[in-house]
Every structure is written in structure tokens, then in C-alpha cells.
Amino acid sequence: MKSAEDMVALFRQQGLKITPQRRAIFETLAEGAVHPSAEEVYRRVQEGLPDISRMTVYNTLRELVALGELVEVEDVSSSAMRYDTETGNHHHLFCLGCHALVDVDQSFEALELPQAAAAGYRIVRHQVTFYGYCPTCQKSNPR
Amino acid sequence: MKSAEDMVALFRQQGLKITPQRRAIFETLAEGAVHPSAEEVYRRVQEGLPDISRMTVYNTLRELVALGELVEVEDVSSSAMRYDTETGNHHHLFCLGCHALVDVDQSFEALELPQAAAAGYRIVRHQVTFYGYCPTCQKSNPR
DNA sequence: TTCCTTGCAAACAGTTTGCAGTCAT
DNA sequence: ATGACTGCAAACTGTTTGCAAGGAA
């Protein structure tokens, strides 16, 4: 994630307006959790801006996704979308116990699908997700 | 996916009852699409059993997941869960254009996370998803 | 008979849409 | 001044829950 100021500049450059609400959302994203849900962003922004609407958060997140500054990530078994502030190519480590989602910077460049298996698809990217149990959940749920 | 008869046997063995609705769902899954959503299963079963309730489909799919005969898969950008009848280890090819989801039997055994990157997680499995455009969508959306 | 299953209706979560008033530029 | 933005309410989608009537064993 770029800094809040970068986001402000980007929005201006696109002819989009800078409101106190948007500024607060930028700041929350720049400082906050790595994979927040829309609801989490809303709650955090609300701490400093109690009257903000959930709507505005959704709108602004959507703009950021459209501008390529945020990437939507599926949250396995929770039905809520999460937003990834790291837009570069990276992978994920997901805890089956507590649903924590961690970035893995490792890049699996060598990972390629043989022509025969690609079924004529033009592949643009790939994403590896490792499923497991984080240290905390290993203790409370040993096996 | 095992055959419908196998599912019947498995349900009986678990003390679960075999109703016409459940039998129809088993048959639909055994013959049908590889990654249907609950709604798709519902619509297909409805063709032969017009009065079935969406509820019963959800219930039965949940039972099958609990018994390990079906695996839930996230549908990127659609918020609906899909059900994978192939429970073995395999990967996915997703079309960003039409949202088709195809199985890749290729196994990436060599794919391992270095100790240092695993952050203390105990990894139980990994899933690779390739994103791209299927042959049809390459034509209608060339780039 | 007994208990599980069905399916209706209602609740639910996350998200989107319509729109009047407000505000950044 | 003007057009974009905010935020309320309501709609919507996918799914779950409570419960009375029905059906498998």
C-alpha cells in the first residue's frame, strides 16, 4: 500500500474529490491490518470519524480496487471479501483455525502449467495458498 | 465424486435417511457440472423434482461436505460458494472472463514453503489457482 | 411408532442501488 | 456554480435458523 498522501494525489489526478472521509480511509489502510474486510475498515475509520457511513467505505474501497491500489481476496469460509494492500505478486498462508491470512513474499516463478494442461487458457497470473494452522491454533487444537 | 449408489450407501451407514430428494441430489452431482453452486444444483434437481426446496439442497450439500464427499471452493468475484466433487488433491484454472472453473490434475509436489517463510504454521495442504482467459473469452475480449 | 427430514417463512450478513441533500473544487 | 460525494433506506444475493407437518425406517 502506498501512503495516504500518494492516494490523495492519485485521486486528484483522476479528477476524484478528496473528502475527509476518503482521507480517513486512506490513512486507515496505510497504517492498518494487511487484509482487512470492508467491515474492519469501517470500524477503524469510525474511531476517528464516528459519523461516517458504511456506504462511503464500500464506495472508496471499490474506487481503490478500480485504480489497482487494492486487490480483492476471498476469505475462505466467511463470505466476506478482504482487501489486500499489497498489490504486487505474492502468495498467502491461511490459518484454518483462526482464519488469519498472512502474506508470503516467496515467488514461485518456476510454477508453470504445461501447455497440455492449460486447455487453451491464456494464463495471466497464479496464486498459491497454503492452508494450515498457525502457532497459536496448533496449541489449542493439537493433532 | 462417487456414484449416487455409493452416496446412498454412505448415508445409510451413517444412519441418515434416503429420501427421493436426497437421491435426486446425489444423481445430479454424480452426472453434472464439476463445480456447481448450490443454486445450480437446485435448478438441476428441480428439473426432475419440481417441488424440492432450496433448503433441502443446502442441507444435503452440507451433509456431503461434513462427510468429506464434497469440498467447498470459493468463487472469485461472485460471493457464491461452489462445490467440488473431486475431493482429491488438484488445482484450479479460473477464467476471469466467464468465471469458468476447470480442474488441473497436475500436482505440484515440489511446491514447498521454506521453513523461514512458514511463520511457524503447520501446513496441511496447498492450492494453486491459475487466473486467465479461456479460449472463448480470448476471442470476445482480446488484448 | 419414532425420529429424521422437508420446506415454508423469517432472519441474517455482506454488499449494492436509488436518491436527496451536501460539499469539494 | 456544478457535478461529484455522502449516507440513509431499501433492495438484493447467498445462506442459515426455527418450526410444524410429513415420511423413512
Short mmCIF file of C-alpha atoms (C1' of nucleotides) in Angstrom, two decimals:
data_model
loop_
_atom_site.label_atom_id
_atom_site.label_comp_id
_atom_site.label_asym_id
_atom_site.label_seq_id
_atom_site.Cartn_x
_atom_site.Cartn_y
_atom_site.Cartn_z
CA MET A 1 0.00 0.00 0.00
CA LYS A 2 1.21 3.42 -0.88
CA SER A 3 1.00 6.20 1.67
CA ALA A 4 -2.18 8.14 2.32
CA GLU A 5 -0.66 11.15 0.54
CA ASP A 6 0.01 9.07 -2.55
CA MET A 7 -3.62 8.04 -2.58
CA VAL A 8 -4.74 11.64 -2.28
CA ALA A 9 -2.51 12.58 -5.22
CA LEU A 10 -3.79 9.66 -7.27
CA PHE A 11 -7.41 10.57 -6.61
CA ARG A 12 -6.83 14.21 -7.52
CA GLN A 13 -5.07 13.14 -10.68
CA GLN A 14 -8.17 11.12 -11.61
CA GLY A 15 -10.46 14.06 -11.02
CA LEU A 16 -11.88 12.44 -7.89
CA LYS A 17 -12.59 14.60 -4.88
CA ILE A 18 -10.79 14.44 -1.57
CA THR A 19 -13.23 14.35 1.30
CA PRO A 20 -12.41 13.99 4.99
CA GLN A 21 -13.99 10.51 4.81
CA ARG A 22 -11.76 9.39 1.96
CA ARG A 23 -8.71 10.80 3.63
CA ALA A 24 -9.51 8.86 6.80
CA ILE A 25 -9.97 5.66 4.83
CA PHE A 26 -6.62 6.12 3.11
CA GLU A 27 -4.91 6.65 6.44
CA THR A 28 -6.56 3.61 7.99
CA LEU A 29 -5.49 1.42 5.09
CA ALA A 30 -1.95 2.76 5.11
CA GLU A 31 -1.46 2.06 8.80
CA GLY A 32 -3.78 -0.82 9.43
CA ALA A 33 -4.11 -4.55 9.03
CA VAL A 34 -2.85 -6.18 5.87
CA HIS A 35 -6.05 -7.96 4.83
CA PRO A 36 -8.98 -6.13 6.38
CA SER A 37 -12.59 -6.73 5.44
CA ALA A 38 -14.78 -3.79 4.47
CA GLU A 39 -16.38 -4.01 7.91
CA GLU A 40 -12.98 -3.85 9.63
CA VAL A 41 -12.02 -0.77 7.66
CA TYR A 42 -15.36 0.77 8.58
CA ARG A 43 -14.90 0.13 12.30
CA ARG A 44 -11.39 1.51 12.32
CA VAL A 45 -12.29 4.65 10.39
CA GLN A 46 -15.25 5.15 12.70
CA GLU A 47 -12.93 5.59 15.67
CA GLY A 48 -11.78 8.91 14.30
CA LEU A 49 -14.84 9.79 12.26
CA PRO A 50 -17.89 8.44 14.12
CA ASP A 51 -20.48 9.64 11.62
CA ILE A 52 -19.01 8.04 8.53
CA SER A 53 -21.33 5.71 6.66
CA ARG A 54 -20.56 2.12 5.79
CA MET A 55 -21.58 3.13 2.27
CA THR A 56 -18.73 5.55 1.87
CA VAL A 57 -16.28 2.88 2.92
CA TYR A 58 -17.64 0.49 0.32
CA ASN A 59 -17.56 3.19 -2.35
CA THR A 60 -13.99 4.18 -1.63
CA LEU A 61 -12.75 0.60 -1.45
CA ARG A 62 -14.35 -0.01 -4.81
CA GLU A 63 -12.59 3.04 -6.29
CA LEU A 64 -9.27 1.81 -4.94
CA VAL A 65 -9.80 -1.62 -6.46
CA ALA A 66 -10.67 0.00 -9.79
CA LEU A 67 -7.47 2.04 -9.64
CA GLY A 68 -5.47 -1.09 -8.91
CA GLU A 69 -4.33 0.07 -5.48
CA LEU A 70 -6.17 -2.68 -3.65
CA VAL A 71 -6.81 -6.29 -4.56
CA GLU A 72 -9.84 -8.27 -3.50
CA VAL A 73 -9.11 -11.57 -1.78
CA GLU A 74 -11.59 -14.28 -0.94
CA ASP A 75 -11.94 -15.15 2.71
CA VAL A 76 -12.36 -18.91 2.83
CA SER A 77 -15.43 -19.80 4.91
CA SER A 78 -16.62 -16.36 5.95
CA SER A 79 -18.35 -14.91 2.88
CA ALA A 80 -16.76 -11.52 3.42
CA MET A 81 -14.34 -10.05 0.95
CA ARG A 82 -10.95 -8.96 2.20
CA TYR A 83 -8.78 -6.23 0.73
CA ASP A 84 -5.11 -6.78 0.12
CA THR A 85 -3.00 -3.66 0.30
CA GLU A 86 -0.05 -5.47 -1.27
CA THR A 87 -0.81 -5.40 -4.96
CA GLY A 88 2.45 -7.00 -6.07
CA ASN A 89 2.71 -10.69 -6.85
CA HIS A 90 2.77 -12.68 -3.66
CA HIS A 91 1.05 -15.62 -2.06
CA HIS A 92 -0.97 -16.46 1.02
CA LEU A 93 -0.78 -18.53 4.16
CA PHE A 94 -4.20 -19.16 5.66
CA CYS A 95 -4.89 -20.49 9.16
CA LEU A 96 -7.74 -22.99 9.14
CA GLY A 97 -8.22 -22.40 12.85
CA CYS A 98 -8.49 -18.65 13.30
CA HIS A 99 -8.72 -17.55 9.63
CA ALA A 100 -5.63 -15.39 9.86
CA LEU A 101 -4.29 -14.54 6.42
CA VAL A 102 -0.57 -13.89 6.07
CA ASP A 103 1.43 -12.76 3.07
CA VAL A 104 4.18 -14.94 1.66
CA ASP A 105 6.71 -13.00 -0.34
CA GLN A 106 8.24 -16.10 -1.83
CA SER A 107 7.65 -16.05 -5.57
CA PHE A 108 7.12 -19.33 -7.35
CA GLU A 109 8.37 -18.20 -10.74
CA ALA A 110 9.02 -21.74 -11.86
CA LEU A 111 5.36 -22.59 -11.43
CA GLU A 112 4.03 -23.06 -14.89
CA LEU A 113 1.22 -25.03 -16.31
CA PRO A 114 2.23 -27.36 -19.14
CA GLN A 115 0.68 -26.35 -22.44
CA ALA A 116 -1.35 -29.52 -22.48
CA ALA A 117 -2.93 -28.82 -19.08
CA ALA A 118 -3.78 -25.18 -19.82
CA ALA A 119 -6.74 -26.14 -22.03
CA GLY A 120 -6.14 -23.20 -24.33
CA TYR A 121 -6.33 -20.67 -21.50
CA ARG A 122 -4.12 -17.61 -21.63
CA ILE A 123 -2.76 -17.51 -18.07
CA VAL A 124 -2.17 -14.06 -16.62
CA ARG A 125 -1.20 -14.89 -13.07
CA HIS A 126 -1.29 -17.57 -10.45
CA GLN A 127 -1.86 -17.57 -6.76
CA VAL A 128 -0.69 -20.17 -4.27
CA THR A 129 -2.50 -20.51 -0.96
CA PHE A 130 -1.06 -22.66 1.80
CA TYR A 131 -3.58 -23.96 4.32
CA GLY A 132 -2.51 -24.89 7.80
CA TYR A 133 -2.55 -23.97 11.45
CA CYS A 134 -0.79 -21.01 12.96
CA PRO A 135 1.35 -21.49 16.10
CA THR A 136 -1.49 -20.39 18.39
CA CYS A 137 -4.07 -22.69 16.85
CA GLN A 138 -1.66 -25.62 16.93
CA LYS A 139 -1.65 -25.37 20.72
CA SER A 140 -5.39 -25.05 21.19
CA ASN A 141 -6.20 -27.64 18.54
CA PRO A 142 -3.34 -30.16 18.58
CA ARG A 143 -3.26 -33.16 16.31
CA MET B 1 -17.37 -37.89 -6.93
CA LYS B 2 -18.51 -41.36 -6.13
CA SER B 3 -21.64 -42.73 -7.74
CA ALA B 4 -25.11 -41.95 -6.47
CA GLU B 5 -25.36 -45.50 -5.12
CA ASP B 6 -22.18 -45.03 -3.12
CA MET B 7 -23.66 -41.92 -1.58
CA VAL B 8 -26.83 -43.78 -0.68
CA ALA B 9 -24.78 -46.50 0.98
CA LEU B 10 -22.70 -43.95 2.84
CA PHE B 11 -25.78 -42.11 4.13
CA ARG B 12 -27.40 -45.36 5.28
CA GLN B 13 -24.20 -46.34 7.01
CA GLN B 14 -24.31 -43.03 8.89
CA GLY B 15 -27.88 -43.61 9.99
CA LEU B 16 -29.13 -40.90 7.64
CA LYS B 17 -32.32 -41.44 5.74
CA ILE B 18 -32.64 -41.80 2.00
CA THR B 19 -35.37 -39.56 0.65
CA PRO B 20 -36.29 -39.06 -3.01
CA GLN B 21 -34.88 -35.53 -2.71
CA ARG B 22 -31.51 -36.73 -1.49
CA ARG B 23 -31.34 -39.40 -4.12
CA ALA B 24 -32.03 -36.82 -6.82
CA ILE B 25 -29.29 -34.56 -5.46
CA PHE B 26 -26.80 -37.43 -5.45
CA GLU B 27 -27.64 -38.24 -9.05
CA THR B 28 -27.35 -34.63 -10.14
CA LEU B 29 -23.94 -34.31 -8.53
CA ALA B 30 -22.71 -37.58 -9.97
CA GLU B 31 -23.67 -36.64 -13.51
CA GLY B 32 -23.49 -32.90 -13.50
CA ALA B 33 -21.09 -30.00 -13.66
CA VAL B 34 -17.81 -30.26 -11.83
CA HIS B 35 -18.07 -27.11 -9.72
CA PRO B 36 -21.73 -26.24 -9.33
CA SER B 37 -23.03 -23.63 -6.94
CA ALA B 38 -25.83 -24.58 -4.54
CA GLU B 39 -28.21 -22.69 -6.79
CA GLU B 40 -27.09 -24.64 -9.86
CA VAL B 41 -27.61 -27.93 -8.08
CA TYR B 42 -31.04 -26.70 -7.01
CA ARG B 43 -32.05 -25.77 -10.55
CA ARG B 44 -30.87 -29.07 -12.00
CA VAL B 45 -32.56 -31.19 -9.35
CA GLN B 46 -35.71 -29.14 -9.86
CA GLU B 47 -35.98 -30.35 -13.44
CA GLY B 48 -36.84 -33.82 -12.23
CA LEU B 49 -38.34 -32.91 -8.86
CA PRO B 50 -40.13 -29.55 -9.28
CA ASP B 51 -41.30 -29.27 -5.68
CA ILE B 52 -37.95 -29.68 -3.97
CA SER B 53 -36.97 -26.85 -1.68
CA ARG B 54 -33.75 -24.89 -1.91
CA MET B 55 -33.41 -25.71 1.78
CA THR B 56 -33.11 -29.40 1.21
CA VAL B 57 -30.38 -28.82 -1.33
CA TYR B 58 -28.41 -26.71 1.15
CA ASN B 59 -28.92 -29.28 3.88
CA THR B 60 -27.77 -32.17 1.76
CA LEU B 61 -24.76 -30.32 0.39
CA ARG B 62 -23.77 -29.52 3.96
CA GLU B 63 -24.04 -33.19 4.93
CA LEU B 64 -21.88 -34.17 1.98
CA VAL B 65 -19.25 -31.62 2.94
CA ALA B 66 -19.29 -32.91 6.52
CA LEU B 67 -18.80 -36.46 5.24
CA GLY B 68 -15.87 -35.32 3.11
CA GLU B 69 -17.53 -36.21 -0.17
CA LEU B 70 -17.66 -32.63 -1.40
CA VAL B 71 -15.25 -29.74 -0.96
CA GLU B 72 -16.25 -26.10 -0.80
CA VAL B 73 -14.45 -23.82 -3.24
CA GLU B 74 -14.52 -20.04 -3.28
CA ASP B 75 -15.87 -18.42 -6.40
CA VAL B 76 -13.74 -15.34 -7.02
CA SER B 77 -15.98 -12.32 -7.53
CA SER B 78 -19.40 -13.87 -7.17
CA SER B 79 -19.86 -14.42 -3.44
CA ALA B 80 -21.43 -17.82 -4.04
CA MET B 81 -19.81 -21.00 -2.79
CA ARG B 82 -19.10 -23.73 -5.30
CA TYR B 83 -18.92 -27.43 -4.58
CA ASP B 84 -16.09 -29.54 -5.90
CA THR B 85 -16.92 -33.17 -6.48
CA GLU B 86 -13.26 -34.05 -6.84
CA THR B 87 -12.05 -34.34 -3.30
CA GLY B 88 -8.51 -35.46 -4.17
CA ASN B 89 -5.61 -33.04 -4.35
CA HIS B 90 -5.77 -30.99 -7.51
CA HIS B 91 -5.64 -27.40 -8.63
CA HIS B 92 -7.76 -24.89 -10.48
CA LEU B 93 -7.82 -22.86 -13.65
CA PHE B 94 -10.18 -19.90 -13.42
CA CYS B 95 -11.43 -17.81 -16.34
CA LEU B 96 -11.51 -14.12 -15.44
CA GLY B 97 -13.96 -13.54 -18.26
CA CYS B 98 -16.74 -16.06 -17.79
CA HIS B 99 -15.83 -17.44 -14.34
CA ALA B 100 -15.46 -20.99 -15.62
CA LEU B 101 -13.56 -23.13 -13.14
CA VAL B 102 -11.59 -26.06 -14.51
CA ASP B 103 -9.68 -28.79 -12.68
CA VAL B 104 -5.95 -29.19 -13.20
CA ASP B 105 -4.72 -32.64 -12.33
CA GLN B 106 -1.10 -31.60 -12.38
CA SER B 107 0.32 -31.97 -8.90
CA PHE B 108 2.94 -29.52 -7.73
CA GLU B 109 4.62 -31.81 -5.23
CA ALA B 110 7.77 -29.78 -5.25
CA LEU B 111 5.90 -26.73 -4.03
CA GLU B 112 7.07 -26.20 -0.51
CA LEU B 113 7.30 -23.20 1.68
CA PRO B 114 10.75 -22.63 3.15
CA GLN B 115 10.78 -23.04 6.91
CA ALA B 116 11.58 -19.39 7.31
CA ALA B 117 8.54 -18.26 5.32
CA ALA B 118 6.08 -20.56 7.06
CA ALA B 119 5.96 -18.39 10.17
CA GLY B 120 5.56 -21.40 12.41
CA TYR B 121 2.47 -22.61 10.57
CA ARG B 122 1.88 -26.33 10.22
CA ILE B 123 0.95 -26.60 6.54
CA VAL B 124 -1.60 -29.26 5.68
CA ARG B 125 -2.19 -28.57 2.01
CA HIS B 126 -1.78 -26.03 -0.71
CA GLN B 127 -3.87 -24.95 -3.60
CA VAL B 128 -2.70 -23.31 -6.79
CA THR B 129 -5.14 -21.25 -8.83
CA PHE B 130 -4.20 -20.07 -12.30
CA TYR B 131 -6.09 -16.99 -13.50
CA GLY B 132 -6.52 -16.31 -17.17
CA TYR B 133 -8.89 -16.27 -20.09
CA CYS B 134 -10.45 -19.31 -21.67
CA PRO B 135 -10.38 -19.73 -25.46
CA THR B 136 -13.87 -18.30 -25.85
CA CYS B 137 -13.20 -15.22 -23.74
CA GLN B 138 -9.92 -14.56 -25.53
CA LYS B 139 -11.91 -14.04 -28.72
CA SER B 140 -14.59 -11.79 -27.29
CA ASN B 141 -12.17 -9.84 -25.12
CA PRO B 142 -8.86 -9.76 -26.98
CA ARG B 143 -5.84 -7.98 -25.57
"C1'" DT C 1 -44.16 -45.60 16.06
"C1'" DT C 2 -40.27 -42.75 16.20
"C1'" DC C 3 -37.31 -39.60 14.85
"C1'" DC C 4 -35.24 -37.60 10.90
"C1'" DT C 5 -36.21 -34.80 7.04
"C1'" DT C 6 -38.68 -31.48 4.41
"C1'" DG C 7 -39.81 -26.98 3.18
"C1'" DC C 8 -42.08 -22.66 4.41
"C1'" DA C 9 -41.18 -18.23 6.34
"C1'" DA C 10 -38.27 -15.30 8.50
"C1'" DA C 11 -33.70 -13.88 9.87
"C1'" DC C 12 -29.17 -12.95 8.52
"C1'" DA C 13 -24.61 -10.99 6.63
"C1'" DG C 14 -22.34 -8.66 3.20
"C1'" DT C 15 -22.98 -5.77 -0.46
"C1'" DT C 16 -25.31 -2.78 -4.00
"C1'" DT C 17 -28.68 0.63 -5.66
"C1'" DG C 18 -31.67 4.90 -5.73
"C1'" DC C 19 -31.79 9.28 -4.41
"C1'" DA C 20 -31.98 13.89 -1.87
"C1'" DG C 21 -29.10 16.90 0.36
"C1'" DT C 22 -24.25 18.40 0.91
"C1'" DC C 23 -19.72 19.78 -0.16
"C1'" DA C 24 -15.09 19.94 -2.71
"C1'" DT C 25 -13.38 22.25 -6.43
"C1'" DA D 1 -21.91 27.05 -9.51
"C1'" DT D 2 -21.76 22.46 -10.59
"C1'" DG D 3 -21.02 17.99 -10.50
"C1'" DA D 4 -19.29 14.53 -7.50
"C1'" DC D 5 -19.82 12.61 -2.82
"C1'" DT D 6 -22.23 11.21 1.36
"C1'" DG D 7 -25.22 8.48 3.76
"C1'" DC D 8 -29.97 6.94 4.64
"C1'" DA D 9 -33.18 3.44 3.47
"C1'" DA D 10 -34.37 -0.22 0.86
"C1'" DA D 11 -33.29 -3.99 -2.25
"C1'" DC D 12 -30.60 -7.98 -3.17
"C1'" DT D 13 -27.93 -12.43 -3.03
"C1'" DG D 14 -26.47 -16.40 -0.81
"C1'" DT D 15 -27.14 -18.81 3.26
"C1'" DT D 16 -28.89 -20.19 7.98
"C1'" DT D 17 -32.38 -20.88 11.63
"C1'" DG D 18 -36.94 -22.13 13.83
"C1'" DC D 19 -40.55 -24.96 13.48
"C1'" DA D 20 -44.81 -27.60 12.04
"C1'" DA D 21 -46.16 -31.19 9.06
"C1'" DG D 22 -44.70 -35.25 6.57
"C1'" DG D 23 -42.32 -39.52 5.55
"C1'" DA D 24 -38.43 -43.26 6.01
"C1'" DA D 25 -37.14 -46.96 8.85
#
